[in-house]
Coordinates of C-alpha atoms in Angstrom, one line a residue:
Chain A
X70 CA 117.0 142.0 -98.2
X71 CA 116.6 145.7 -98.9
X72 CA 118.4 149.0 -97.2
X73 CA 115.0 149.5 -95.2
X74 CA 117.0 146.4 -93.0
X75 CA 119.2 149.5 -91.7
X76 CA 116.4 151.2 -89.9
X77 CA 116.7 150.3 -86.2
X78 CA 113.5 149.4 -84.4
X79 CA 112.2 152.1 -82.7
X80 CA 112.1 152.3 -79.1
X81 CA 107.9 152.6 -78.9
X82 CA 108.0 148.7 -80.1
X83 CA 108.2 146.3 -77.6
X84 CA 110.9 143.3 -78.7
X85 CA 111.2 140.9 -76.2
X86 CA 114.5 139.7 -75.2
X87 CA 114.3 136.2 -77.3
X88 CA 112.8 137.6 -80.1
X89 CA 114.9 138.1 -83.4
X90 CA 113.7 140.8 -85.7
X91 CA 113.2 140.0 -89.4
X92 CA 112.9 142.7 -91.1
X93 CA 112.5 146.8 -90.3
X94 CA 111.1 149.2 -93.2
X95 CA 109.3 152.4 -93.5
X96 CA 106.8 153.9 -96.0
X97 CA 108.3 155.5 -99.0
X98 CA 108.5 158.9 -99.3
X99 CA 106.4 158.9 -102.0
X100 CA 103.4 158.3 -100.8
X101 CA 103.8 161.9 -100.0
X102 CA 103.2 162.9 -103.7
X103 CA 99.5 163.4 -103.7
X104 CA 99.9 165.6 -100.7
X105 CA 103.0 167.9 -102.8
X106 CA 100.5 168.1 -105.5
X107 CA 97.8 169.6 -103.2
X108 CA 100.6 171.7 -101.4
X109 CA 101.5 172.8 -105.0
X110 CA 98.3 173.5 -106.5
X111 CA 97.2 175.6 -103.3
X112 CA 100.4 177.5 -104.1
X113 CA 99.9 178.0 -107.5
X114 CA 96.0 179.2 -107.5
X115 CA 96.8 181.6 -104.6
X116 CA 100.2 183.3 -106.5
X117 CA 97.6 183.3 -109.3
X118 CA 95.0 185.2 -107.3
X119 CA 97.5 187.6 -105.8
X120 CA 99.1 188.1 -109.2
X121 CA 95.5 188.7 -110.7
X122 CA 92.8 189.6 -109.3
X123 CA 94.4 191.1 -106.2
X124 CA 94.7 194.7 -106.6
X125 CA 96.2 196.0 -103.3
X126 CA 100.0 195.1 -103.1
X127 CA 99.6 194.5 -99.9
X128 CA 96.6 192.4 -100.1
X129 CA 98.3 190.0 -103.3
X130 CA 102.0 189.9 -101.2
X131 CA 99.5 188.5 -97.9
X132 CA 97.3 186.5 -100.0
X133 CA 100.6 184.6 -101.7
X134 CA 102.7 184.0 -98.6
X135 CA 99.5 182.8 -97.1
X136 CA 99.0 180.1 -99.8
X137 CA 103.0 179.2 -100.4
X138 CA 102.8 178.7 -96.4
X139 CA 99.7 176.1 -96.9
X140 CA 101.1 174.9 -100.0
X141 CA 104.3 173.9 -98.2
X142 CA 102.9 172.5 -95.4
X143 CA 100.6 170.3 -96.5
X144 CA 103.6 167.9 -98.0
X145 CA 105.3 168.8 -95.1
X146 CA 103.3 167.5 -92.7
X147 CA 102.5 164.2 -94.9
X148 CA 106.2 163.8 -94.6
X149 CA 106.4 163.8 -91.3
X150 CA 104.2 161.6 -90.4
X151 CA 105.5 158.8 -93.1
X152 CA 109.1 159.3 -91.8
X153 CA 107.5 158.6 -88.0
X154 CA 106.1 155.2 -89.7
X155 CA 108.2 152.2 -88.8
X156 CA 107.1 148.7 -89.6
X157 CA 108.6 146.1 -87.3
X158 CA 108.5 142.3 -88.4
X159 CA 109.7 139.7 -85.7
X160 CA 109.7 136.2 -85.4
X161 CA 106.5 136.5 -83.4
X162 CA 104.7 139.6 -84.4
X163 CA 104.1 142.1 -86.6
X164 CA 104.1 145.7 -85.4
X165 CA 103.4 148.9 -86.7
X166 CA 104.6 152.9 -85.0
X167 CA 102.7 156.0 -85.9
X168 CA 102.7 159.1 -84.7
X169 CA 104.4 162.4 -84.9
X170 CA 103.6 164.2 -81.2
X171 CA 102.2 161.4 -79.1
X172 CA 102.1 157.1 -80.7
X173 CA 100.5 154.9 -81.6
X174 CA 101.8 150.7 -82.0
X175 CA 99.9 148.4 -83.1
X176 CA 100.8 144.5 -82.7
X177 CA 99.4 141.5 -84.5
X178 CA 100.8 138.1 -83.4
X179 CA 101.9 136.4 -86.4
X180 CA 100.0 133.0 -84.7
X181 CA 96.6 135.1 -84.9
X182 CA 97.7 135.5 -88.5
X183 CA 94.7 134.1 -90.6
X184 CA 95.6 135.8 -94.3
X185 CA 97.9 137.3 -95.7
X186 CA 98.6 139.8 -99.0
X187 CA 100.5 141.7 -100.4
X188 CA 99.5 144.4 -103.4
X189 CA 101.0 146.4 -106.0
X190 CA 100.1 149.0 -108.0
X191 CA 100.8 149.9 -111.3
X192 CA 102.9 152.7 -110.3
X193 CA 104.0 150.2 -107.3
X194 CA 105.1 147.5 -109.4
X195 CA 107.0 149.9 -111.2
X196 CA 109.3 151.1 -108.7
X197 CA 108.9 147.7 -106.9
X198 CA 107.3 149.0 -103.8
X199 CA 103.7 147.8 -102.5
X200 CA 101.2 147.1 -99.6
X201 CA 101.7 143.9 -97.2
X202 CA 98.7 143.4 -95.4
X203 CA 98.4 140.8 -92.6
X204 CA 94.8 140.0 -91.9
X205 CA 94.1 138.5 -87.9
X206 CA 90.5 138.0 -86.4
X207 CA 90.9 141.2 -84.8
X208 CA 92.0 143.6 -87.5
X209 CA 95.8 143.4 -88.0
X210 CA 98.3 145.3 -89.4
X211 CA 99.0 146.6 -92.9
X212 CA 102.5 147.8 -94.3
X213 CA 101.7 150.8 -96.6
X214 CA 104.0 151.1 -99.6
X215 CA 107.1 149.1 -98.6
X216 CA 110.0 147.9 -101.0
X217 CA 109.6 144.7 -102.2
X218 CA 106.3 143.6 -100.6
X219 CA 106.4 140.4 -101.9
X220 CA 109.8 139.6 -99.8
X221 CA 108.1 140.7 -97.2
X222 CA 104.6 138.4 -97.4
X223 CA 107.3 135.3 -98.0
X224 CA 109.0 135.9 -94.6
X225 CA 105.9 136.3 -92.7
X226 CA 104.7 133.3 -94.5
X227 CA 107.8 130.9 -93.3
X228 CA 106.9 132.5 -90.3
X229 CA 103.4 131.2 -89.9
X230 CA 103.8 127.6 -92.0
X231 CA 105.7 126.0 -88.9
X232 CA 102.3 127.1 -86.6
X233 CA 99.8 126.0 -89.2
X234 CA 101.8 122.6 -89.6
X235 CA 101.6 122.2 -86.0
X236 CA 97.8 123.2 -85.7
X237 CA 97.1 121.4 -89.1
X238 CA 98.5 118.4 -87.5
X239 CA 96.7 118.9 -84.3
X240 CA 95.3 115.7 -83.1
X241 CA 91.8 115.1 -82.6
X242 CA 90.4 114.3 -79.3
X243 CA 91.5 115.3 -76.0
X244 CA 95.0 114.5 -74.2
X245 CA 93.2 112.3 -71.4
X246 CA 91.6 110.3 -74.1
X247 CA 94.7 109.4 -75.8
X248 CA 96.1 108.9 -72.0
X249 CA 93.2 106.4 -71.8
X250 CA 94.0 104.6 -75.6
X251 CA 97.5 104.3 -74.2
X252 CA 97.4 102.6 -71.1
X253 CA 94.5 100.0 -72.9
X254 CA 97.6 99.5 -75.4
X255 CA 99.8 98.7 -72.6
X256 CA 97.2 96.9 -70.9
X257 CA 97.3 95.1 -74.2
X258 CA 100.6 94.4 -74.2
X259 CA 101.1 93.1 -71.4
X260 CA 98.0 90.9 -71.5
X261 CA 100.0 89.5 -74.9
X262 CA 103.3 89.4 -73.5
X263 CA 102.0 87.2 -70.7
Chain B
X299 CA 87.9 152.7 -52.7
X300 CA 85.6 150.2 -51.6
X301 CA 87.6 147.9 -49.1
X302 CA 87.2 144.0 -48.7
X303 CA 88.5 141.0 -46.8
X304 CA 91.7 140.1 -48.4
X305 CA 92.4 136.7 -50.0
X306 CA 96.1 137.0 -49.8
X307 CA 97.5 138.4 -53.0
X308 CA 95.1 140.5 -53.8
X309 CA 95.2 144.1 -52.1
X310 CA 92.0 145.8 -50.7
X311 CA 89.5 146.8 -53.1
X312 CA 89.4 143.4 -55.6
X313 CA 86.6 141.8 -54.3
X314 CA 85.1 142.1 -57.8
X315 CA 87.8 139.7 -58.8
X316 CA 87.4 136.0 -58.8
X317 CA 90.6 133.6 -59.7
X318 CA 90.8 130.3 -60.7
X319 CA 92.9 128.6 -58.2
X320 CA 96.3 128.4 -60.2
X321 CA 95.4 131.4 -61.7
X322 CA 97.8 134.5 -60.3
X323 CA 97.9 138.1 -60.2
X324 CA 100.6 139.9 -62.4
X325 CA 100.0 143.7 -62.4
X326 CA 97.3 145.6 -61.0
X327 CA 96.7 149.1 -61.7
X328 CA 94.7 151.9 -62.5
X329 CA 94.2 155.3 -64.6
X330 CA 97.1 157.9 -64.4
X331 CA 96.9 160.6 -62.1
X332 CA 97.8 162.8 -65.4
X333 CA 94.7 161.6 -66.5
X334 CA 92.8 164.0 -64.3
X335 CA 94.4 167.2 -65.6
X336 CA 91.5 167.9 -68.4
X337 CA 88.9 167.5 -65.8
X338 CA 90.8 169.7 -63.8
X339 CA 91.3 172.1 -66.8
X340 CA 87.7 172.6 -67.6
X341 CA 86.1 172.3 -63.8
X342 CA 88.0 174.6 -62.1
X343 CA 87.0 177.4 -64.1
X344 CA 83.6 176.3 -64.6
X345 CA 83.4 175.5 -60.6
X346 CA 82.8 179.1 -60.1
X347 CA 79.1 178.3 -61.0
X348 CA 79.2 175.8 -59.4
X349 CA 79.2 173.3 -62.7
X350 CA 82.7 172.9 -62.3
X351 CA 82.5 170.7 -58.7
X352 CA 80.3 166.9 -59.9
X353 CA 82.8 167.3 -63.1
X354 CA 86.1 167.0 -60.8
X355 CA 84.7 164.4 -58.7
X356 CA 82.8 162.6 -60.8
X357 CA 86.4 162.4 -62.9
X358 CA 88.3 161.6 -59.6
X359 CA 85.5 158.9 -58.8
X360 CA 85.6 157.3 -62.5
X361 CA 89.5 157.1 -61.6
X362 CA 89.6 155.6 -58.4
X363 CA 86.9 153.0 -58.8
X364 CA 88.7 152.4 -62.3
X365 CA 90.7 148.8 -62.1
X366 CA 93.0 147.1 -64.3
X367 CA 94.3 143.5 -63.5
X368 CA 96.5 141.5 -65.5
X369 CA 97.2 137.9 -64.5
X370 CA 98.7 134.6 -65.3
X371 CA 95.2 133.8 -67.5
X372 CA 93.5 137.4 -68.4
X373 CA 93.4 140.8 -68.7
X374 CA 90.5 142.3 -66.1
X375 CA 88.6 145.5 -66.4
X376 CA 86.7 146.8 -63.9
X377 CA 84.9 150.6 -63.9
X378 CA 81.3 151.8 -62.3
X379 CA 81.9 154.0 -58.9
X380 CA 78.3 152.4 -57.3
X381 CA 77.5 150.2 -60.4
X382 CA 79.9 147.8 -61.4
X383 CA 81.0 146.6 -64.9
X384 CA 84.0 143.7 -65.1
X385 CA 85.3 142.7 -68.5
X386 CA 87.4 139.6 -68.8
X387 CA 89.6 139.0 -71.7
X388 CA 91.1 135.6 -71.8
X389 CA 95.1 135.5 -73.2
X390 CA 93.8 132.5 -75.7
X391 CA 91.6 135.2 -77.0
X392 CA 93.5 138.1 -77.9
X393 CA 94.8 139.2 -81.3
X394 CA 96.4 142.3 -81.4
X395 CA 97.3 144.7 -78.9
X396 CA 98.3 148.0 -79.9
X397 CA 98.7 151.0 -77.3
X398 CA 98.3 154.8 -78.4
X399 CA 99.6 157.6 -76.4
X400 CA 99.0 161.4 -77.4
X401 CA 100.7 164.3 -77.0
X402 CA 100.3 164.9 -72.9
X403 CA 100.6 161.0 -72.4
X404 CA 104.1 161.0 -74.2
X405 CA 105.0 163.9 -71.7
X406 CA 103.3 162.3 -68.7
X407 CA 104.0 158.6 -69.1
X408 CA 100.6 157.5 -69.8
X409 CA 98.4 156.1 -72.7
X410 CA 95.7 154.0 -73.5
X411 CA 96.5 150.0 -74.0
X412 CA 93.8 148.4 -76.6
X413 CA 93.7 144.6 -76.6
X414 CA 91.5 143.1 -79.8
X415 CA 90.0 139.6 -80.0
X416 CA 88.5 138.1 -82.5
X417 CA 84.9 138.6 -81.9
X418 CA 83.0 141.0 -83.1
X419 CA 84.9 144.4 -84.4
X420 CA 88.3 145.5 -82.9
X421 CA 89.1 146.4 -79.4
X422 CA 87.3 144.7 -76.8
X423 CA 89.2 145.8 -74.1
X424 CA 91.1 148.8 -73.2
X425 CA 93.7 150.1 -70.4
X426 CA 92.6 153.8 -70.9
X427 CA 95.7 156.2 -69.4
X428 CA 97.0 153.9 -67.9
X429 CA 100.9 154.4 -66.5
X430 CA 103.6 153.1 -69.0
X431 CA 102.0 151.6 -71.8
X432 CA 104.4 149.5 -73.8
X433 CA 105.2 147.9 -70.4
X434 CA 102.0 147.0 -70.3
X435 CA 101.9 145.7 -73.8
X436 CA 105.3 143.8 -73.2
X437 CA 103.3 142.0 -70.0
X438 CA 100.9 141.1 -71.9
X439 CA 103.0 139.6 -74.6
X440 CA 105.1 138.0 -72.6
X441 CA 102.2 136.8 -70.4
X442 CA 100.8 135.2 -73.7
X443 CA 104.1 133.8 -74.0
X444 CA 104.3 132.1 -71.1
X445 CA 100.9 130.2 -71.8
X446 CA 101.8 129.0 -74.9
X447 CA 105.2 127.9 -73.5
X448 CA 103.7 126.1 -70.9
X449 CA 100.8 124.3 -72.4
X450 CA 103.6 122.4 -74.7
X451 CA 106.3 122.4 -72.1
X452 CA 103.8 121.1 -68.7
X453 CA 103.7 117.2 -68.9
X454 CA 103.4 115.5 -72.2
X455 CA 101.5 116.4 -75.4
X456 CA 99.3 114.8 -77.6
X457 CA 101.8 113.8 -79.9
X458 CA 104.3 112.3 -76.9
X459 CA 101.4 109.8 -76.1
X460 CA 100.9 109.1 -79.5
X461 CA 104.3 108.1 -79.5
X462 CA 103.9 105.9 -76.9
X463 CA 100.9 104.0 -78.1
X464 CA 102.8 103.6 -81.2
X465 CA 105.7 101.8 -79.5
X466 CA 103.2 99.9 -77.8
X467 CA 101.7 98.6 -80.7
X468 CA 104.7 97.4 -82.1
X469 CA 105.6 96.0 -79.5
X470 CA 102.0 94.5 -79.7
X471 CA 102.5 93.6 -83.3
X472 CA 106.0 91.8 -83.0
X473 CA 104.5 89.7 -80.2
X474 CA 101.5 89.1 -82.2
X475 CA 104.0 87.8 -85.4
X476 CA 106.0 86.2 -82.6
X477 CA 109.0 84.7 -82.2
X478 CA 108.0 81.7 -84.5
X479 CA 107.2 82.1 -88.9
X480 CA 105.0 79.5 -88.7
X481 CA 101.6 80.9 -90.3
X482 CA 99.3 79.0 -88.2
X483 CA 101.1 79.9 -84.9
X484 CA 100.5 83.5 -86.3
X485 CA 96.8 82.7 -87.0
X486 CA 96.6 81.2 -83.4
X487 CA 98.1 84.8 -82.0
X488 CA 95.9 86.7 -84.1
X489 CA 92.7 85.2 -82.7
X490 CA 94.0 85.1 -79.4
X491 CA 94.6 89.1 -79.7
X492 CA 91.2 89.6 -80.7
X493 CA 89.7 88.1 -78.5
X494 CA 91.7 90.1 -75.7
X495 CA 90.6 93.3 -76.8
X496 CA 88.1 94.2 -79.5
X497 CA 88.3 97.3 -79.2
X498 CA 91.8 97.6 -81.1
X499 CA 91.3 97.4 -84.9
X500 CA 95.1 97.7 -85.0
X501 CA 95.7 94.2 -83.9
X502 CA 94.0 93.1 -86.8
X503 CA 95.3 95.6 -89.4
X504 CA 99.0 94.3 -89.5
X505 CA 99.7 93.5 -93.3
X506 CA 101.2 90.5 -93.2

């Protein structure tokens, strides 16, 4: 599918024993951009203060290693925490790991699953990345800015046909009264066979 | 702890706990002891006046009268040191599970295990510091599993005694057309069919 099918599944996610995993992927790295633009601008406006209005050397040198410091963290940290994403997809659920310092998984059984989606944005469809979002009763689970969401949406809709074609086709009525329509069948029967 | 005649598999303590009959007890647990520590941070200074003391043991209480059960059906929940508060969460129910552990409960093995049905808004349900938490969530998984498993694999489903009635009525319908092409004979079985059961529109519905 795509190279996020290298990323191994991280050990936070549960997998049982008999359950294959579909597809791996993590946020892209780009979803970090707003957060450089931020770091940047906070850079930027506080070189510009110590640069200007500053007049103490002393004050302006603080003032700018201060602000490169913020500026550079701010991306920083917004990397961190997409590269500690990891989006699990199995055969059964759907699981998502955040978390830099302590974790957080969420799991959506793909059963529970009642919609799915998956959006692009204009910028998204560009580079051919987008947002898969599996709605359940509960909540669910959303994969933020994956590569090739569509792929994605398609596989966890194979996924959940087979249980919808077994619970569109459920029967009516409960299994002791078809018990009961059988045996007056046989009864039947055996009353014609006689 | 509050202690109780025992029914067998359960240990002291789970009188608050009624099964259903085939209904069996798979984990049982409660709160981390690592869960205590902010208690302990912020009483034991503060217990030099005197504030410090109800916070500690009203924690330590919270925690001991603090039950988790998981069995063969549902997840339990019980909490309240004199009052008492059980939540039952049925496996059919449940949703998503998800389970969230901060910084201390990635050092001390503990987190907080939220299970999500469908009613109302998110978690209806939580394991809070509880010991091993994606154990927990693999239980319940696998516990969920199992249920589903067993409710097509036990005895027959609807569709196998569909099956059945349908081999019946063809069965019913060849001796209905029987062994002779004579239309009246086949008028004469029809009648006769009826008249045995009228209850089976089937009888009458073979196209001939």
């Amino acid at each position: 599918m795509t190279d996020d099918d290298a990323t191994p599944v991280p050990e936070a996610v549960p997998v049982a024993d008999d359950e294959s995993v579909l597809w791996t992927g993590s946020p892209r790295l780009s979803a970090a951009a707003p957060a450089a633009v931020v770091g940047l601008l906070v850079a930027g406006i506080g070189l510009a203060v110590a640069v200007g209005p500053a007049a103490t050397d002393a004050l302006g040198l603080g003032v700018a290693a201060l602000s490169v410091l913020v500026g550079a963290s701010i991306p920083a940290l917004s990397v961190l925490s997409l590269v500690n994403t990891r989006y699990v997809l199995t055969d059964r659920a759907a699981s998502v790991k955040r978390g830099v310092v302590g974790r957080r998984v969420v799991r959506a059984r793909l059963s529970m699953v009642e919609n799915t989606a998956s959006a692009q944005s204009a910028t998204g469809a560009l580079f051919g990345y987008g947002t898969v979002t599996l709605e359940t009763a509960g909540g669910g689970v959303s994969f933020r800015r994956v590569d090739d969401p569509q792929a994605v949406r398609r596989l966890v809709d194979e996924r959940t046909r087979g249980e919808r074609e077994d619970e569109g086709a459920s029967i009516p009525g409960t299994l002791d009264s078809w018990r009961a329509v059988r045996a007056e069948v046989r009864l039947l029967r055996t009353a014609l066979e006689r | 702890m509050s202690t109780s005649a025992t029914d067998g598999a359960l240990p002291d303590g789970f009188d608050w706990l009624s099964l259903d009959p085939e209904e069996e007890v798979v984990w049982a647990g409660n709160p981390h002891s690592s869960s205590l520590v902010p208690a302990l941070v912020v009483g034991v200074p503060l217990s030099l006046v005197l504030v410090g003391i109800p916070i500690i043991v009203s924690a330590y209480l919270a925690r001991e009268n603090t039950e988790y059960v998981i069995t063969t059906e549902a997840l339990y929940k019980k909490r309240g040191v004199l009052s008492r508060d059980v939540k039952r969460v049925g496996f059919e129910k449940v949703q998503d599970t998800s389970y969230t552990q901060g910084f201390f409960g990635t050092q001390f093995g503990y987190g907080t295990v939220d299970i999500s049905t469908a009613g109302g808004s998110g978690v209806e349900l939580s394991f809070d510091s509880v010991g091993d938490p994606k154990r927990i969530q693999e239980l319940v998984n696998e516990r969920i599993r199992a249920r589903e498993g067993r409710s097509s694999d036990e005895g027959e489903s609807k569709g196998d005694v569909l099956e059945d009635i349908l081999v019946e009525l063809r069965a019913i319908r060849t001796a209905v057309e029987g062994p002779t092409d004579e239309g009246s004979d086949l008028d004469h079985a029809d009648e006769e069919a009826v008249e045995v059961e009228t209850d089976s529109p089937f009888v009458d519905g073979d196209d001939r």
